[in-house]
Short mmCIF file of C-alpha atoms and ligand atoms in Angstrom, two decimals:
data_model
loop_
_atom_site.label_atom_id
_atom_site.label_comp_id
_atom_site.label_asym_id
_atom_site.label_seq_id
_atom_site.Cartn_x
_atom_site.Cartn_y
_atom_site.Cartn_z
CA MET A 24 77.20 -127.42 80.38
CA SER A 25 74.42 -129.24 78.59
CA VAL A 26 72.36 -131.55 80.80
CA GLU A 27 72.18 -134.25 78.11
CA LYS A 28 75.94 -134.59 78.27
CA ARG A 29 75.92 -135.83 81.81
CA PRO A 30 73.71 -137.94 84.06
CA ARG A 31 71.28 -136.12 86.35
CA LEU A 32 72.38 -135.42 89.92
CA GLY A 33 70.10 -135.87 92.90
CA VAL A 34 71.69 -134.27 95.94
CA ASN A 35 70.91 -136.05 99.18
CA VAL A 36 70.80 -133.49 102.01
CA ASP A 37 70.28 -135.97 104.91
CA HIS A 38 73.63 -135.23 106.50
CA ILE A 39 72.97 -131.51 106.77
CA ALA A 40 70.18 -132.66 109.08
CA THR A 41 72.59 -135.04 110.83
CA LEU A 42 74.68 -132.02 111.82
CA ARG A 43 71.63 -130.17 113.06
CA GLN A 44 70.30 -133.12 115.06
CA ALA A 45 73.71 -133.60 116.70
CA ARG A 46 73.04 -130.45 118.73
CA GLY A 47 69.28 -130.10 118.55
CA THR A 48 69.65 -126.67 116.96
CA ILE A 49 67.53 -125.28 114.13
CA TYR A 50 70.62 -124.97 111.90
CA PRO A 51 71.98 -126.02 109.49
CA ASP A 52 68.71 -126.39 107.62
CA PRO A 53 68.51 -129.05 104.88
CA VAL A 54 65.94 -126.81 103.18
CA ALA A 55 68.57 -124.09 102.74
CA ALA A 56 71.06 -126.69 101.50
CA ALA A 57 68.52 -127.93 98.96
CA SER A 58 68.08 -124.41 97.57
CA LEU A 59 71.83 -123.95 97.26
CA ALA A 60 72.13 -127.34 95.57
CA GLU A 61 69.51 -126.32 93.02
CA LEU A 62 71.23 -122.99 92.42
CA ALA A 63 74.44 -124.93 91.73
CA GLY A 64 72.69 -127.09 89.13
CA ALA A 65 71.32 -130.13 91.00
CA ASP A 66 68.51 -131.85 89.13
CA GLN A 67 66.81 -133.37 92.14
CA ILE A 68 66.75 -133.21 95.93
CA THR A 69 66.75 -136.52 97.78
CA VAL A 70 65.90 -137.12 101.43
CA HIS A 71 65.52 -140.29 103.46
CA LEU A 72 62.90 -140.03 106.19
CA ARG A 73 64.00 -142.83 108.48
CA GLU A 74 61.74 -144.54 110.96
CA ASP A 75 63.94 -143.35 113.85
CA ARG A 76 64.09 -139.75 112.46
CA ARG A 77 67.84 -139.68 113.07
CA HIS A 78 68.40 -136.90 110.53
CA ILE A 79 65.56 -135.74 108.27
CA GLN A 80 62.37 -134.77 110.14
CA ASP A 81 58.78 -134.75 108.87
CA ARG A 82 58.91 -130.95 108.86
CA ASP A 83 61.87 -130.97 106.47
CA VAL A 84 60.00 -132.98 103.87
CA LEU A 85 56.87 -130.85 104.24
CA VAL A 86 58.83 -127.62 103.72
CA LEU A 87 60.88 -129.11 100.88
CA ARG A 88 57.64 -130.05 99.16
CA GLU A 89 56.88 -126.31 99.06
CA THR A 90 60.36 -125.09 98.12
CA VAL A 91 62.05 -127.63 95.84
CA GLU A 92 61.94 -126.33 92.28
CA THR A 93 63.40 -129.40 90.58
CA ARG A 94 62.19 -132.78 91.79
CA LEU A 95 61.76 -134.09 95.34
CA ASN A 96 62.75 -137.73 95.79
CA LEU A 97 61.60 -139.24 99.10
CA GLU A 98 63.48 -142.37 100.16
CA MET A 99 61.53 -144.45 102.64
CA ALA A 100 60.93 -147.94 103.97
CA ALA A 101 57.82 -149.79 102.78
CA THR A 102 55.86 -149.28 106.01
CA GLU A 103 52.27 -148.21 106.64
CA GLU A 104 53.45 -145.05 108.39
CA MET A 105 55.53 -144.00 105.39
CA LEU A 106 52.74 -144.84 102.96
CA ALA A 107 50.40 -142.46 104.78
CA PHE A 108 53.12 -139.81 104.83
CA ALA A 109 53.84 -140.11 101.10
CA LEU A 110 50.15 -139.93 100.26
CA GLU A 111 49.91 -136.72 102.29
CA VAL A 112 53.11 -135.05 101.02
CA ARG A 113 52.97 -136.24 97.39
CA PRO A 114 56.68 -136.09 96.52
CA ASP A 115 57.63 -136.16 92.84
CA MET A 116 59.35 -139.48 93.31
CA VAL A 117 59.45 -142.19 95.98
CA THR A 118 62.35 -144.61 96.33
CA LEU A 119 61.70 -147.64 98.48
CA VAL A 120 64.73 -148.68 100.50
CA PRO A 121 65.30 -151.40 103.11
CA GLU A 122 65.80 -150.07 106.60
CA LYS A 123 67.29 -151.57 109.73
CA ARG A 124 67.24 -149.56 112.92
CA GLU A 125 70.76 -150.51 113.98
CA GLU A 126 72.49 -149.84 110.65
CA GLN A 127 74.77 -146.82 110.20
CA THR A 128 73.48 -146.30 106.69
CA THR A 129 71.45 -148.31 104.17
CA GLU A 130 73.40 -151.55 103.93
CA GLY A 131 71.96 -153.45 101.01
CA GLY A 132 69.34 -153.23 98.31
CA LEU A 133 65.69 -154.07 98.73
CA ASP A 134 64.93 -157.77 98.35
CA VAL A 135 62.24 -157.43 95.69
CA VAL A 136 62.41 -161.10 94.68
CA GLY A 137 61.63 -162.23 98.21
CA GLN A 138 58.56 -160.01 98.65
CA VAL A 139 56.99 -159.50 95.23
CA GLU A 140 53.45 -159.97 96.47
CA ARG A 141 53.71 -157.65 99.45
CA LEU A 142 55.54 -154.97 97.45
CA GLY A 143 53.00 -155.26 94.65
CA GLU A 144 50.18 -154.38 97.04
CA TYR A 145 52.23 -151.65 98.65
CA LEU A 146 53.16 -150.04 95.32
CA GLU A 147 49.56 -150.14 94.18
CA ALA A 148 48.57 -148.06 97.22
CA LEU A 149 51.60 -145.79 96.78
CA ARG A 150 50.63 -145.06 93.17
CA GLU A 151 47.84 -142.87 94.56
CA SER A 152 50.52 -140.37 95.57
CA GLY A 153 51.15 -139.65 91.89
CA ALA A 154 54.92 -140.09 92.41
CA TYR A 155 57.35 -141.79 90.07
CA LEU A 156 58.25 -145.03 91.78
CA SER A 157 61.77 -146.33 92.23
CA LEU A 158 63.24 -149.37 93.97
CA PHE A 159 66.74 -149.35 95.46
CA ILE A 160 68.17 -152.75 94.59
CA ASP A 161 71.42 -154.64 94.35
CA PRO A 162 72.71 -154.84 90.75
CA GLU A 163 71.32 -158.35 90.22
CA PRO A 164 69.33 -159.45 87.13
CA GLU A 165 66.70 -161.27 89.19
CA GLN A 166 66.04 -158.18 91.34
CA ILE A 167 65.70 -156.11 88.16
CA ALA A 168 63.29 -158.60 86.59
CA ALA A 169 61.14 -158.62 89.73
CA SER A 170 61.15 -154.80 89.81
CA ALA A 171 60.06 -154.61 86.18
CA GLU A 172 57.29 -157.09 86.95
CA LEU A 173 56.00 -154.70 89.62
CA GLY A 174 55.69 -151.89 87.07
CA VAL A 175 57.94 -149.27 88.69
CA GLU A 176 59.51 -146.61 86.50
CA ILE A 177 63.00 -146.57 87.98
CA VAL A 178 65.53 -148.84 89.65
CA GLU A 179 68.36 -147.32 91.65
CA LEU A 180 71.36 -149.64 91.61
CA HIS A 181 73.20 -149.97 94.93
CA THR A 182 76.82 -148.95 94.32
CA GLY A 183 77.99 -149.84 97.85
CA ASP A 184 79.94 -153.00 96.92
CA TYR A 185 81.70 -151.15 94.11
CA CYS A 186 82.57 -148.27 96.43
CA GLU A 187 83.95 -150.56 99.10
CA ALA A 188 86.23 -152.03 96.48
CA ALA A 189 87.24 -148.71 94.97
CA PRO A 190 90.70 -147.55 96.03
CA ALA A 191 89.73 -143.90 96.46
CA THR A 192 87.08 -144.31 99.15
CA THR A 193 87.44 -143.68 102.84
CA ASN A 194 87.27 -147.46 103.23
CA LYS A 195 90.57 -148.00 101.49
CA LEU A 196 92.34 -149.18 104.62
CA ARG A 197 89.70 -151.79 105.28
CA PRO A 198 90.30 -155.08 103.46
CA SER A 199 87.51 -155.65 100.98
CA GLU A 200 86.02 -158.82 99.62
CA PHE A 201 85.04 -156.91 96.49
CA ASP A 202 87.05 -156.43 93.34
CA ARG A 203 86.58 -153.05 91.73
CA ALA A 204 86.56 -154.13 88.09
CA THR A 205 84.18 -157.00 88.83
CA GLU A 206 81.79 -154.69 90.69
CA LEU A 207 81.91 -152.12 87.91
CA ALA A 208 81.13 -154.80 85.33
CA ARG A 209 78.24 -155.95 87.53
CA LEU A 210 76.81 -152.41 87.55
CA GLU A 211 77.25 -152.07 83.80
CA GLU A 212 75.50 -155.38 83.12
CA ALA A 213 72.68 -154.51 85.54
CA ALA A 214 72.17 -151.15 83.81
CA ARG A 215 71.95 -152.95 80.47
CA VAL A 216 69.42 -155.48 81.74
CA ALA A 217 67.28 -152.77 83.39
CA HIS A 218 67.35 -150.57 80.30
CA THR A 219 66.38 -153.53 78.12
CA VAL A 220 63.20 -154.08 80.12
CA GLY A 221 62.31 -150.39 79.89
CA LEU A 222 63.40 -149.17 83.33
CA THR A 223 65.11 -145.83 83.93
CA VAL A 224 68.41 -146.56 85.66
CA ALA A 225 69.71 -144.61 88.63
CA ALA A 226 72.62 -145.40 90.95
CA GLY A 227 73.87 -144.36 94.33
CA HIS A 228 75.38 -145.04 97.73
CA GLY A 229 78.93 -144.42 98.82
CA LEU A 230 79.94 -142.47 95.72
CA ASP A 231 82.61 -139.79 96.03
CA TYR A 232 84.36 -137.39 93.67
CA LYS A 233 86.79 -140.05 92.45
CA ASN A 234 84.96 -143.34 92.42
CA VAL A 235 81.96 -141.73 90.69
CA LEU A 236 83.95 -141.21 87.47
CA ASP A 237 83.90 -144.82 86.30
CA VAL A 238 80.24 -145.27 87.15
CA ALA A 239 79.25 -142.04 85.40
CA ALA A 240 81.01 -143.45 82.34
CA ILE A 241 78.30 -146.14 82.07
CA PRO A 242 76.02 -144.48 79.50
CA LEU A 243 72.81 -146.24 80.52
CA ILE A 244 72.87 -144.83 84.06
CA GLU A 245 70.77 -141.69 83.81
CA GLU A 246 70.73 -140.47 87.37
CA PHE A 247 72.81 -140.45 90.54
CA ASN A 248 71.80 -139.83 94.13
CA ILE A 249 74.78 -138.68 96.17
CA GLY A 250 74.90 -137.31 99.70
CA HIS A 251 77.69 -137.94 102.17
CA SER A 252 80.63 -136.98 99.97
CA ILE A 253 78.93 -133.77 98.81
CA VAL A 254 77.95 -132.68 102.32
CA SER A 255 81.45 -133.52 103.56
CA ARG A 256 83.09 -131.40 100.90
CA ALA A 257 80.51 -128.65 101.41
CA SER A 258 81.58 -128.33 105.06
CA LEU A 259 85.00 -127.23 103.80
CA VAL A 260 84.42 -125.44 100.50
CA GLY A 261 80.75 -124.44 100.58
CA PHE A 262 77.63 -126.15 99.34
CA GLU A 263 77.32 -124.65 95.89
CA ARG A 264 80.95 -125.40 95.05
CA ALA A 265 80.67 -128.96 96.33
CA VAL A 266 77.60 -129.58 94.16
CA ALA A 267 79.14 -127.90 91.11
CA GLU A 268 82.25 -130.06 91.47
CA MET A 269 80.17 -133.23 91.58
CA ILE A 270 78.31 -132.12 88.47
CA GLU A 271 81.67 -131.57 86.81
CA ALA A 272 82.76 -135.08 87.84
CA LEU A 273 79.59 -136.58 86.35
CA TYR A 274 80.22 -134.65 83.16
CA LEU A 275 83.87 -135.77 82.96
CA GLY A 276 83.03 -139.39 83.72
CA ARG A 277 80.37 -139.43 81.01
CA GLN A 278 82.72 -137.90 78.44
CA TRP A 279 85.32 -140.60 79.19
CA GLY A 280 82.64 -143.23 78.77
CA GLU A 281 81.71 -141.86 75.40
CA GLY A 282 85.28 -141.21 74.31
N1 LIG B 24 70.63 -143.63 97.37
C1 LIG B 24 69.99 -144.29 98.36
C2 LIG B 24 68.83 -145.15 98.00
C3 LIG B 24 70.39 -144.13 99.70
O1 LIG B 24 69.75 -144.80 100.67
C4 LIG B 24 71.46 -143.27 99.99
C5 LIG B 24 71.87 -143.07 101.42
O2 LIG B 24 70.84 -142.48 102.12
C6 LIG B 24 72.07 -142.58 98.93
C7 LIG B 24 71.66 -142.80 97.63
C8 LIG B 24 73.21 -141.63 99.15
O3 LIG B 24 74.30 -142.30 99.66
P1 LIG B 24 75.60 -141.49 100.11
O4 LIG B 24 75.18 -140.59 101.23
O5 LIG B 24 76.55 -142.56 100.52
O6 LIG B 24 76.05 -140.70 98.91
#
């Protein structure tokens, strides 16, 4: 399957570490999962080193830096601690995400508009790491404009609202304030706006094997970061198969979009 015919897939291995941390064992190792993901065709490995270290540990990122053959994308909050860590580890890419201690998972995009000055200084320091810089934002034109102003290379559009509205998610029994078609159109428009100002467009959060199809059909989205659904499927069918099936879904979605 030719890579140009589908968006790139970043496999987020955080929840392999969640399973390990649940028992304080040394297995399963997210480093092993990352290797399997790459063997199955993943284009990138993504990890979120959270302030509370609930899943990924510093050691994981350090070892992944040595073993990842594709591209290592470190998701982190814009804190001084993480800045020092990124400068030491030098990942290929850094994605800044908002972080709240009490949240189950990342709940919303980064408010770039509300902290342009602070983020500008932070990104300037982070540039020393040599990493591509990405901001995880809601699919809003003003957040995209502010991100472009800060000179980052990539914006990752938060697909959470779309996923909550999508009928095929695990949230389907929960009433949703979001309408699927509206949220999809919002993502499509955001991708267009970001592309117009020269940003590479990525997307992620809450995507599964079904709801990803319509988003993969948006031709301007070049990259996806997907974790929970892949790790969940991997626990039943194996990691390589789970990754290969997501790659297949991205391929199918993109073909529909072009057809
Ligand atoms: N992208 C970003 C920026 C994230 O914070 C996360 C969750 O850690 C993901 C993608 C992956 O989300 P999910 O695990 O729901 O696929």
